[in-house]
mmCIF file of C-alpha atoms in Angstrom:
data_model
loop_
_atom_site.group_PDB
_atom_site.id
_atom_site.type_symbol
_atom_site.label_atom_id
_atom_site.label_comp_id
_atom_site.label_asym_id
_atom_site.label_seq_id
_atom_site.Cartn_x
_atom_site.Cartn_y
_atom_site.Cartn_z
ATOM 1 C CA MET X 1 14.328 -13.984 -18.540
ATOM 2 C CA LYS X 2 12.379 -17.293 -19.193
ATOM 3 C CA GLY X 3 12.736 -20.797 -17.984
ATOM 4 C CA ASP X 4 14.058 -22.585 -14.874
ATOM 5 C CA ILE X 5 14.860 -19.354 -12.732
ATOM 6 C CA ARG X 6 15.723 -19.411 -8.983
ATOM 7 C CA ILE X 7 16.264 -16.490 -6.894
ATOM 8 C CA ASP X 8 18.081 -16.302 -3.514
ATOM 9 C CA GLY X 9 17.990 -13.626 -1.338
ATOM 10 C CA ASN X 10 20.632 -14.866 0.538
ATOM 11 C CA SER X 11 23.384 -14.166 -1.842
ATOM 12 C CA SER X 12 21.270 -11.765 -3.958
ATOM 13 C CA THR X 13 21.230 -13.570 -6.923
ATOM 14 C CA ALA X 14 18.967 -14.542 -9.755
ATOM 15 C CA PHE X 15 19.843 -18.241 -11.241
ATOM 16 C CA ILE X 16 19.257 -19.367 -14.496
ATOM 17 C CA VAL X 17 18.798 -22.784 -15.371
ATOM 18 C CA SER X 18 19.735 -23.817 -18.223
ATOM 19 C CA SER X 19 21.618 -26.408 -21.530
ATOM 20 C CA GLU X 20 25.013 -26.618 -22.214
ATOM 21 C CA THR X 21 24.500 -25.322 -25.319
ATOM 22 C CA ASP X 22 22.639 -22.453 -24.344
ATOM 23 C CA ILE X 23 24.833 -21.138 -21.623
ATOM 24 C CA LEU X 24 28.176 -22.100 -23.570
ATOM 25 C CA THR X 25 29.449 -18.946 -24.199
ATOM 26 C CA ALA X 26 28.038 -17.736 -20.956
ATOM 27 C CA GLU X 27 30.266 -19.703 -18.903
ATOM 28 C CA ASN X 28 31.277 -18.586 -15.433
ATOM 29 C CA THR X 29 29.505 -15.200 -16.446
ATOM 30 C CA SER X 30 27.382 -13.060 -14.447
ATOM 31 C CA TRP X 31 25.694 -9.659 -14.777
ATOM 32 C CA SER X 32 25.381 -7.247 -11.667
ATOM 33 C CA ILE X 33 22.102 -5.051 -11.494
ATOM 34 C CA ARG X 34 20.779 -2.387 -9.403
ATOM 35 C CA PRO X 35 16.829 -3.028 -10.119
ATOM 36 C CA TYR X 36 16.438 0.763 -9.892
ATOM 37 C CA ALA X 37 15.205 2.971 -13.002
ATOM 38 C CA ARG X 38 16.903 6.246 -11.751
ATOM 39 C CA LYS X 39 20.256 4.295 -10.775
ATOM 40 C CA GLU X 40 22.951 6.509 -12.900
ATOM 41 C CA ALA X 41 22.102 9.042 -10.616
ATOM 42 C CA LEU X 42 22.575 7.108 -7.060
ATOM 43 C CA GLY X 43 25.569 8.409 -5.200
ATOM 44 C CA GLU X 44 27.576 6.040 -2.837
ATOM 45 C CA LYS X 45 25.113 6.966 -0.027
ATOM 46 C CA ASP X 46 22.236 6.265 -2.044
ATOM 47 C CA PHE X 47 21.516 2.947 -1.433
ATOM 48 C CA ALA X 48 20.200 0.205 -3.745
ATOM 49 C CA ARG X 49 20.903 -3.311 -3.482
ATOM 50 C CA LYS X 50 22.902 -5.380 -6.382
ATOM 51 C CA TRP X 51 21.620 -7.760 -7.847
ATOM 52 C CA SER X 52 23.538 -11.091 -9.736
ATOM 53 C CA VAL X 53 22.428 -12.819 -12.531
ATOM 54 C CA LYS X 54 23.838 -16.153 -13.057
ATOM 55 C CA PRO X 55 23.715 -18.605 -16.043
ATOM 56 C CA VAL X 56 24.435 -21.860 -14.533
ATOM 57 C CA THR X 57 24.126 -25.484 -16.489
ATOM 58 C CA SER X 58 23.178 -27.694 -13.636
ATOM 59 C CA ARG X 59 20.648 -27.525 -10.648
ATOM 60 C CA LEU X 60 22.764 -29.434 -8.234
ATOM 61 C CA ASP X 61 25.191 -26.151 -8.768
ATOM 62 C CA ILE X 62 22.271 -24.078 -6.525
ATOM 63 C CA ALA X 63 19.855 -24.341 -3.526
ATOM 64 C CA ARG X 64 16.673 -25.820 -4.185
ATOM 65 C CA CYS X 65 13.188 -23.975 -4.624
ATOM 66 C CA THR X 66 11.503 -23.620 -1.220
ATOM 67 C CA ARG X 67 8.453 -21.782 -3.213
ATOM 68 C CA ASN X 68 7.061 -22.322 -6.674
ATOM 69 C CA HIS X 69 5.611 -19.804 -8.672
ATOM 70 C CA SER X 70 2.808 -19.850 -11.939
ATOM 71 C CA VAL X 71 3.351 -16.439 -12.519
ATOM 72 C CA PRO X 72 5.936 -13.661 -13.449
ATOM 73 C CA ALA X 73 7.799 -12.074 -11.678
ATOM 74 C CA ILE X 74 8.925 -8.028 -11.273
ATOM 75 C CA LEU X 75 11.710 -7.286 -9.331
ATOM 76 C CA PHE X 76 12.413 -3.957 -8.385
ATOM 77 C CA SER X 77 14.033 -1.877 -5.475
ATOM 78 C CA ALA X 78 12.522 0.851 -3.032
ATOM 79 C CA GLY X 79 15.880 2.028 -2.198
ATOM 80 C CA GLY X 80 17.184 5.070 -3.888
ATOM 81 C CA TYR X 81 15.177 8.171 -3.720
ATOM 82 C CA SER X 82 11.939 6.396 -3.196
ATOM 83 C CA GLY X 83 11.676 8.266 -0.137
ATOM 84 C CA ASN X 84 10.826 11.400 -1.818
ATOM 85 C CA PHE X 85 7.423 11.642 -3.384
ATOM 86 C CA PHE X 86 8.557 12.883 -6.667
ATOM 87 C CA HIS X 87 11.279 10.481 -7.289
ATOM 88 C CA ALA X 88 8.528 7.460 -5.751
ATOM 89 C CA PHE X 89 6.198 8.771 -8.992
ATOM 90 C CA THR X 90 9.197 9.579 -11.474
ATOM 91 C CA ASP X 91 11.910 6.522 -10.879
ATOM 92 C CA ILE X 92 9.284 3.867 -9.578
ATOM 93 C CA ILE X 93 5.468 4.394 -9.726
ATOM 94 C CA ILE X 94 5.804 5.044 -13.363
ATOM 95 C CA PRO X 95 8.046 3.053 -14.470
ATOM 96 C CA LEU X 96 6.375 0.059 -12.749
ATOM 97 C CA TYR X 97 2.660 1.027 -14.361
ATOM 98 C CA SER X 98 4.843 0.498 -17.432
ATOM 99 C CA THR X 99 6.116 -2.620 -16.831
ATOM 100 C CA ALA X 100 3.281 -4.233 -14.830
ATOM 101 C CA ARG X 101 0.082 -3.144 -16.781
ATOM 102 C CA THR X 102 0.577 -5.836 -19.750
ATOM 103 C CA PHE X 103 0.013 -8.247 -16.890
ATOM 104 C CA ASN X 104 -3.311 -7.404 -16.160
ATOM 105 C CA ARG X 105 -2.650 -8.546 -12.049
ATOM 106 C CA GLU X 106 -1.160 -11.668 -12.965
ATOM 107 C CA VAL X 107 2.501 -10.880 -12.002
ATOM 108 C CA GLN X 108 4.105 -11.243 -8.565
ATOM 109 C CA PHE X 109 6.242 -8.265 -7.292
ATOM 110 C CA LEU X 110 9.888 -9.115 -5.455
ATOM 111 C CA ILE X 111 11.149 -5.851 -3.782
ATOM 112 C CA THR X 112 14.586 -5.406 -2.577
ATOM 113 C CA ASP X 113 15.447 -2.681 0.082
ATOM 114 C CA ARG X 114 11.926 -3.058 1.492
ATOM 115 C CA LYS X 115 10.706 -0.005 3.134
ATOM 116 C CA PRO X 116 7.293 -1.160 5.209
ATOM 117 C CA TRP X 117 5.700 2.329 5.179
ATOM 118 C CA TRP X 118 7.016 3.226 1.813
ATOM 119 C CA ILE X 119 4.749 -0.090 0.650
ATOM 120 C CA ALA X 120 1.807 1.226 3.332
ATOM 121 C CA LYS X 121 1.610 4.470 1.821
ATOM 122 C CA PHE X 122 1.309 3.140 -2.189
ATOM 123 C CA LYS X 123 -0.505 -0.106 -1.521
ATOM 124 C CA THR X 124 -3.523 0.876 -3.823
ATOM 125 C CA LEU X 125 -1.167 1.033 -6.472
ATOM 126 C CA PHE X 126 0.347 -1.974 -6.043
ATOM 127 C CA GLU X 127 -2.890 -3.886 -5.433
ATOM 128 C CA ALA X 128 -4.060 -2.083 -8.518
ATOM 129 C CA LEU X 129 -1.100 -3.865 -10.835
ATOM 130 C CA SER X 130 -0.629 -7.035 -9.028
ATOM 131 C CA ARG X 131 -3.554 -9.392 -7.128
ATOM 132 C CA TYR X 132 -0.569 -11.126 -5.333
ATOM 133 C CA GLU X 133 0.588 -9.857 -1.580
ATOM 134 C CA ILE X 134 4.221 -8.691 -2.249
ATOM 135 C CA ILE X 135 7.120 -10.398 -1.625
ATOM 136 C CA ASP X 136 10.117 -9.608 0.304
ATOM 137 C CA ILE X 137 12.988 -10.971 -1.740
ATOM 138 C CA ASP X 138 16.019 -9.926 0.352
ATOM 139 C CA ASP X 139 14.499 -12.771 2.620
ATOM 140 C CA ARG X 140 17.456 -15.134 3.662
ATOM 141 C CA HIS X 141 15.114 -18.028 3.932
ATOM 142 C CA ASN X 142 13.454 -18.940 0.802
ATOM 143 C CA VAL X 143 14.473 -19.799 -2.916
ATOM 144 C CA HIS X 144 11.701 -18.263 -5.145
ATOM 145 C CA CYS X 145 11.223 -20.150 -8.462
ATOM 146 C CA PHE X 146 9.385 -18.644 -11.486
ATOM 147 C CA HIS X 147 9.026 -19.223 -15.255
ATOM 148 C CA SER X 148 9.344 -15.701 -16.390
ATOM 149 C CA LEU X 149 11.639 -12.737 -14.613
ATOM 150 C CA THR X 150 11.820 -9.022 -14.940
ATOM 151 C CA ILE X 151 14.737 -7.232 -13.332
ATOM 152 C CA GLY X 152 13.843 -3.658 -12.925
ATOM 153 C CA LEU X 153 11.485 -1.309 -14.637
ATOM 154 C CA LYS X 154 11.332 -0.018 -17.850
ATOM 155 C CA GLY X 155 9.578 3.450 -19.408
ATOM 156 C CA ARG X 156 11.570 6.015 -17.707
ATOM 157 C CA ASN X 157 13.218 7.890 -20.140
ATOM 158 C CA ASN X 158 14.796 11.509 -19.698
ATOM 159 C CA LYS X 159 11.558 13.126 -19.446
ATOM 160 C CA GLU X 160 10.236 13.304 -15.486
ATOM 161 C CA LEU X 161 7.000 11.851 -14.541
ATOM 162 C CA SER X 162 6.253 11.100 -17.836
ATOM 163 C CA ILE X 163 5.877 7.680 -20.368
ATOM 164 C CA ASP X 164 7.582 7.712 -24.276
ATOM 165 C CA SER X 165 4.231 6.261 -26.071
ATOM 166 C CA SER X 166 6.691 5.208 -28.739
ATOM 167 C CA THR X 167 8.330 2.156 -26.704
ATOM 168 C CA SER X 168 5.375 1.737 -24.282
ATOM 169 C CA PRO X 169 1.690 0.611 -24.914
ATOM 170 C CA TYR X 170 0.603 3.329 -22.394
ATOM 171 C CA SER X 171 0.593 7.067 -22.388
ATOM 172 C CA MET X 172 0.184 9.292 -19.375
ATOM 173 C CA LYS X 173 -3.332 9.593 -20.321
ATOM 174 C CA ASP X 174 -3.717 5.956 -19.076
ATOM 175 C CA PHE X 175 -2.090 6.091 -16.404
ATOM 176 C CA ARG X 176 -3.965 9.395 -14.893
ATOM 177 C CA LYS X 177 -7.165 6.968 -16.093
ATOM 178 C CA PHE X 178 -5.454 4.632 -14.054
ATOM 179 C CA LEU X 179 -5.570 6.360 -11.354
ATOM 180 C CA ARG X 180 -8.833 8.221 -11.128
ATOM 181 C CA SER X 181 -10.363 4.870 -11.349
ATOM 182 C CA TRP X 182 -8.091 3.266 -8.376
ATOM 183 C CA TYR X 183 -8.431 6.236 -6.042
ATOM 184 C CA SER X 184 -11.937 6.738 -6.952
ATOM 185 C CA LEU X 185 -11.273 10.436 -8.209
ATOM 186 C CA LYS X 186 -14.676 11.560 -9.400
ATOM 187 C CA LYS X 187 -13.780 14.833 -11.343
ATOM 188 C CA ILE X 188 -12.224 14.043 -15.381
ATOM 189 C CA THR X 189 -12.043 18.044 -16.134
ATOM 190 C CA ALA X 190 -11.892 21.451 -14.339
ATOM 191 C CA ALA X 191 -14.642 23.629 -14.541
ATOM 192 C CA LYS X 192 -15.388 25.994 -17.276
ATOM 193 C CA ILE X 193 -15.988 29.396 -15.925
ATOM 194 C CA ARG X 194 -18.257 31.641 -18.024
ATOM 195 C CA ASP X 195 -19.538 34.739 -17.648
ATOM 196 C CA GLY X 196 -21.851 35.855 -14.529
ATOM 197 C CA ASP X 197 -20.974 32.064 -13.603
ATOM 198 C CA LYS X 198 -21.858 32.059 -9.965
ATOM 199 C CA ARG X 199 -19.826 28.767 -9.646
ATOM 200 C CA LYS X 200 -16.124 29.573 -8.114
ATOM 201 C CA PRO X 201 -13.224 27.572 -9.343
ATOM 202 C CA ARG X 202 -11.559 25.787 -6.730
ATOM 203 C CA LEU X 203 -7.762 26.970 -6.005
ATOM 204 C CA LEU X 204 -5.569 24.644 -3.475
ATOM 205 C CA ILE X 205 -3.148 26.205 -1.980
ATOM 206 C CA ILE X 206 0.168 23.987 -0.600
ATOM 207 C CA PRO X 207 1.667 25.618 1.987
ATOM 208 C CA ARG X 208 4.681 23.355 2.654
ATOM 209 C CA LYS X 209 5.928 22.968 6.397
ATOM 210 C CA ARG X 210 9.505 22.999 6.635
ATOM 211 C CA SER X 211 11.431 24.708 3.577
ATOM 212 C CA ARG X 212 10.211 26.686 0.792
ATOM 213 C CA SER X 213 7.133 27.515 2.499
ATOM 214 C CA PHE X 214 5.081 30.253 1.950
ATOM 215 C CA THR X 215 5.005 32.921 5.073
ATOM 216 C CA ASN X 216 1.856 34.913 4.301
ATOM 217 C CA VAL X 217 -0.331 32.302 3.167
ATOM 218 C CA GLY X 218 -3.676 34.169 4.752
ATOM 219 C CA GLU X 219 -2.872 37.185 2.545
ATOM 220 C CA ILE X 220 -2.645 35.244 -0.548
ATOM 221 C CA ALA X 221 -5.900 33.110 0.411
ATOM 222 C CA GLN X 222 -7.338 36.195 1.043
ATOM 223 C CA LEU X 223 -6.003 37.873 -2.306
ATOM 224 C CA ALA X 224 -7.591 34.495 -4.072
ATOM 225 C CA GLU X 225 -10.969 35.001 -2.559
ATOM 226 C CA SER X 226 -11.136 38.270 -3.819
ATOM 227 C CA LEU X 227 -10.895 37.253 -7.321
ATOM 228 C CA SER X 228 -13.754 35.113 -6.743
ATOM 229 C CA TYR X 229 -11.661 31.588 -6.003
ATOM 230 C CA GLN X 230 -13.001 29.021 -3.439
ATOM 231 C CA VAL X 231 -9.925 28.755 -1.298
ATOM 232 C CA ILE X 232 -8.415 25.421 0.028
ATOM 233 C CA VAL X 233 -4.950 25.107 1.834
ATOM 234 C CA ALA X 234 -3.908 21.659 2.310
ATOM 235 C CA GLU X 235 -0.170 19.742 2.912
ATOM 236 C CA PRO X 236 -0.026 16.531 1.134
ATOM 237 C CA GLY X 237 0.835 13.644 3.720
ATOM 238 C CA PRO X 238 0.895 10.190 4.473
ATOM 239 C CA ASP X 239 -2.808 9.398 3.053
ATOM 240 C CA VAL X 240 -2.006 9.481 -0.346
ATOM 241 C CA SER X 241 -5.584 8.520 -1.244
ATOM 242 C CA GLY X 242 -7.280 11.400 0.962
ATOM 243 C CA PHE X 243 -4.997 13.764 -0.042
ATOM 244 C CA ALA X 244 -5.617 12.755 -3.987
ATOM 245 C CA LYS X 245 -9.326 13.176 -3.430
ATOM 246 C CA ILE X 246 -8.679 17.012 -2.410
ATOM 247 C CA ILE X 247 -6.556 17.577 -5.498
ATOM 248 C CA ASN X 248 -8.788 16.031 -7.599
ATOM 249 C CA SER X 249 -11.689 18.300 -6.584
ATOM 250 C CA CYS X 250 -9.590 21.265 -7.839
ATOM 251 C CA ASP X 251 -9.169 23.753 -10.512
ATOM 252 C CA VAL X 252 -6.244 25.104 -10.086
ATOM 253 C CA VAL X 253 -3.532 24.415 -7.303
ATOM 254 C CA MET X 254 -0.425 26.553 -6.750
ATOM 255 C CA GLY X 255 2.734 25.854 -4.626
ATOM 256 C CA VAL X 256 6.592 26.606 -4.445
ATOM 257 C CA HIS X 257 8.952 24.009 -6.382
ATOM 258 C CA GLY X 258 9.386 20.742 -4.758
ATOM 259 C CA ALA X 259 7.742 17.147 -4.641
ATOM 260 C CA GLY X 260 4.682 18.117 -3.275
ATOM 261 C CA LEU X 261 3.803 19.217 -6.679
ATOM 262 C CA THR X 262 3.822 15.632 -7.641
ATOM 263 C CA ASN X 263 0.223 15.188 -7.085
ATOM 264 C CA ILE X 264 -0.531 17.187 -10.166
ATOM 265 C CA VAL X 265 -0.601 13.472 -11.606
ATOM 266 C CA PHE X 266 -4.297 13.541 -9.586
ATOM 267 C CA LEU X 267 -5.518 16.760 -11.247
ATOM 268 C CA PRO X 268 -8.709 16.778 -13.692
ATOM 269 C CA GLU X 269 -7.986 17.058 -17.090
ATOM 270 C CA ASN X 270 -7.467 20.864 -18.548
ATOM 271 C CA ALA X 271 -6.520 22.148 -14.696
ATOM 272 C CA ILE X 272 -3.690 24.573 -13.768
ATOM 273 C CA LEU X 273 -0.377 24.316 -12.045
ATOM 274 C CA ILE X 274 0.777 27.798 -10.998
ATOM 275 C CA GLN X 275 4.332 26.632 -10.152
ATOM 276 C CA VAL X 276 6.194 29.420 -7.760
ATOM 277 C CA VAL X 277 9.505 29.270 -8.930
ATOM 278 C CA PRO X 278 12.007 30.030 -5.941
ATOM 279 C CA PHE X 279 15.164 32.530 -5.910
ATOM 280 C CA GLY X 280 18.498 31.057 -7.271
ATOM 281 C CA MET X 281 18.468 29.736 -10.279
ATOM 282 C CA LEU X 282 15.815 26.698 -10.428
ATOM 283 C CA GLU X 283 14.129 27.635 -13.739
ATOM 284 C CA TRP X 284 15.657 24.334 -15.682
ATOM 285 C CA ALA X 285 14.618 21.983 -12.497
ATOM 286 C CA SER X 286 10.838 23.932 -11.917
ATOM 287 C CA ARG X 287 10.299 23.205 -15.914
ATOM 288 C CA ALA X 288 12.088 19.431 -15.917
ATOM 289 C CA SER X 289 10.344 18.503 -12.953
ATOM 290 C CA PHE X 290 6.781 19.841 -13.315
ATOM 291 C CA GLU X 291 6.348 22.762 -16.362
ATOM 292 C CA ASP X 292 6.725 19.849 -19.142
ATOM 293 C CA PRO X 293 5.513 16.942 -17.297
ATOM 294 C CA ALA X 294 2.162 18.951 -16.317
ATOM 295 C CA LYS X 295 1.708 19.872 -20.578
ATOM 296 C CA ASN X 296 1.977 15.925 -21.133
ATOM 297 C CA MET X 297 -0.579 15.428 -18.906
ATOM 298 C CA ASN X 298 -2.999 18.061 -20.409
ATOM 299 C CA ILE X 299 -2.914 20.206 -17.788
ATOM 300 C CA LYS X 300 -2.381 24.120 -17.901
ATOM 301 C CA TYR X 301 0.705 25.730 -16.879
ATOM 302 C CA LEU X 302 1.736 28.853 -15.354
ATOM 303 C CA ASP X 303 4.975 29.878 -13.233
ATOM 304 C CA TYR X 304 5.402 32.838 -11.247
ATOM 305 C CA LYS X 305 9.272 33.544 -10.493
ATOM 306 C CA ILE X 306 9.926 35.258 -6.997
ATOM 307 C CA LYS X 307 12.357 38.228 -6.931
ATOM 308 C CA VAL X 308 14.916 38.260 -4.449
ATOM 309 C CA GLU X 309 12.973 40.650 -2.077
ATOM 310 C CA GLU X 310 10.313 37.930 -2.085
ATOM 311 C CA SER X 311 13.021 35.552 -0.568
ATOM 312 C CA THR X 312 13.584 35.181 3.342
ATOM 313 C CA LEU X 313 17.330 34.867 2.010
ATOM 314 C CA ILE X 314 17.725 38.380 2.153
ATOM 315 C CA GLN X 315 17.005 38.329 6.172
ATOM 316 C CA GLN X 316 19.928 35.624 6.337
ATOM 317 C CA PHE X 317 22.804 37.135 4.326
ATOM 318 C CA PRO X 318 23.712 40.667 3.655
ATOM 319 C CA ALA X 319 23.019 42.324 0.263
ATOM 320 C CA ASP X 320 26.415 42.323 -0.933
ATOM 321 C CA HIS X 321 26.695 38.295 -0.266
ATOM 322 C CA GLU X 322 27.016 36.269 -2.559
ATOM 323 C CA VAL X 323 24.291 33.745 -2.224
ATOM 324 C CA LEU X 324 22.083 37.055 -3.584
ATOM 325 C CA ARG X 325 24.116 38.858 -6.152
ATOM 326 C CA ASP X 326 25.716 35.544 -7.577
ATOM 327 C CA PRO X 327 23.737 32.088 -7.478
ATOM 328 C CA SER X 328 25.720 30.667 -10.174
ATOM 329 C CA ALA X 329 29.213 30.866 -7.723
ATOM 330 C CA ILE X 330 27.134 28.424 -5.418
ATOM 331 C CA GLY X 331 25.990 26.578 -8.275
ATOM 332 C CA LYS X 332 29.727 25.943 -9.105
ATOM 333 C CA GLN X 333 30.211 24.696 -5.570
ATOM 334 C CA GLY X 334 28.170 21.541 -6.044
ATOM 335 C CA TRP X 335 25.119 20.443 -5.781
ATOM 336 C CA VAL X 336 25.109 19.813 -2.287
ATOM 337 C CA ALA X 337 26.159 23.413 -1.215
ATOM 338 C CA PHE X 338 23.767 24.543 -3.768
ATOM 339 C CA ARG X 339 20.605 22.525 -2.155
ATOM 340 C CA SER X 340 21.557 23.692 0.873
ATOM 341 C CA ILE X 341 20.537 27.205 0.823
ATOM 342 C CA TYR X 342 18.338 27.712 -1.971
ATOM 343 C CA LEU X 343 16.137 25.035 -1.286
ATOM 344 C CA ASP X 344 16.920 23.976 2.463
ATOM 345 C CA LYS X 345 16.944 27.710 3.528
ATOM 346 C CA GLN X 346 14.276 29.551 1.810
ATOM 347 C CA ASN X 347 10.602 30.135 2.272
ATOM 348 C CA VAL X 348 9.092 32.619 0.308
ATOM 349 C CA THR X 349 6.925 35.535 1.236
ATOM 350 C CA LEU X 350 4.464 36.312 -2.119
ATOM 351 C CA ASP X 351 4.267 40.092 -3.448
ATOM 352 C CA VAL X 352 0.380 39.699 -3.630
ATOM 353 C CA GLU X 353 0.308 42.904 -5.564
ATOM 354 C CA ARG X 354 2.702 41.246 -7.847
ATOM 355 C CA PHE X 355 1.412 37.889 -7.759
ATOM 356 C CA ARG X 356 -2.421 39.415 -8.605
ATOM 357 C CA PRO X 357 -2.142 38.883 -12.666
ATOM 358 C CA THR X 358 -1.126 34.832 -12.145
ATOM 359 C CA LEU X 359 -4.256 34.427 -10.318
ATOM 360 C CA VAL X 360 -5.939 36.698 -12.746
ATOM 361 C CA LYS X 361 -4.577 34.441 -15.843
ATOM 362 C CA ALA X 362 -5.249 31.102 -14.417
ATOM 363 C CA LEU X 363 -9.320 32.615 -14.159
ATOM 364 C CA GLN X 364 -8.989 33.517 -17.731
ATOM 365 C CA LEU X 365 -7.488 30.245 -19.016
ATOM 366 C CA LEU X 366 -10.834 28.672 -17.198
ATOM 367 C CA GLN X 367 -13.029 30.338 -18.764
#
């Protein structure tokens, strides 16, 4: 929206001051917006503040401006599922890039549902997209005034971790180039291994700490080293920049399906993702979350679907239990029940001999 726009954090309202003729059809009307790109999936406990957009005909109807701004503004929420690294990127960071990039950093970010630790985590990206310090728009002490305001973020489509180039001037290739620039990532393309080459491709194993973790990381690393990989074992943490440099230095990354694989956005071109798919009908989620996005990022993709014998669930349930026998029955109980078992209680003990052909295939893809 453009015009005389006044944003009141006390009432969570953006007022548009307009002439009588402009506003005639919208008199006594307001719109409610949750400025979160995956708002349709939010449950009652997944909070993202609602904002109102209200046309008014008189400046006397609203509070005076306490802060005037000369640049456009974008108002977005850090609520919802933003605490999950995957959702932080697919629901906020990528849509924010698509929305803000065109302003060439001459834009003011207004954040609702502010989380100081979350802003600190992605500080590099916010500074890359705006030269102005982020404003906590939920602050009740100010009325901020702008001539142009966007509420919510555009650019998120049905495909995760992607940009629809048919509706955006940008692509995931542009986004990954943007990441390489601002995180100072040096490796643009993965190593090309030739016969007789003494260089060893770098393999990163993401072990995971809580659930869906590898119980035999040492055995996996030993197998990889016997196949002439240089092995790195590392877990993503709050230091996004540090882990971005680690993953960018690698040619192959492997891990069990989970948010940590979102870091493939930092991989060099033609690198390889090996996604280990847990037991329990998780093929669809694995494909939508990482397989399709990887291919869209010019990352080669392999997966390895574990057998029930490789899941630690066999140690928790009798052999004839429906958790092991019929995961679809658990799925019918709802997402919460399904997640509590197959995502939260399951770890993976890879059968290294069964997994060997996958690592060999990755080597072949690097040739």
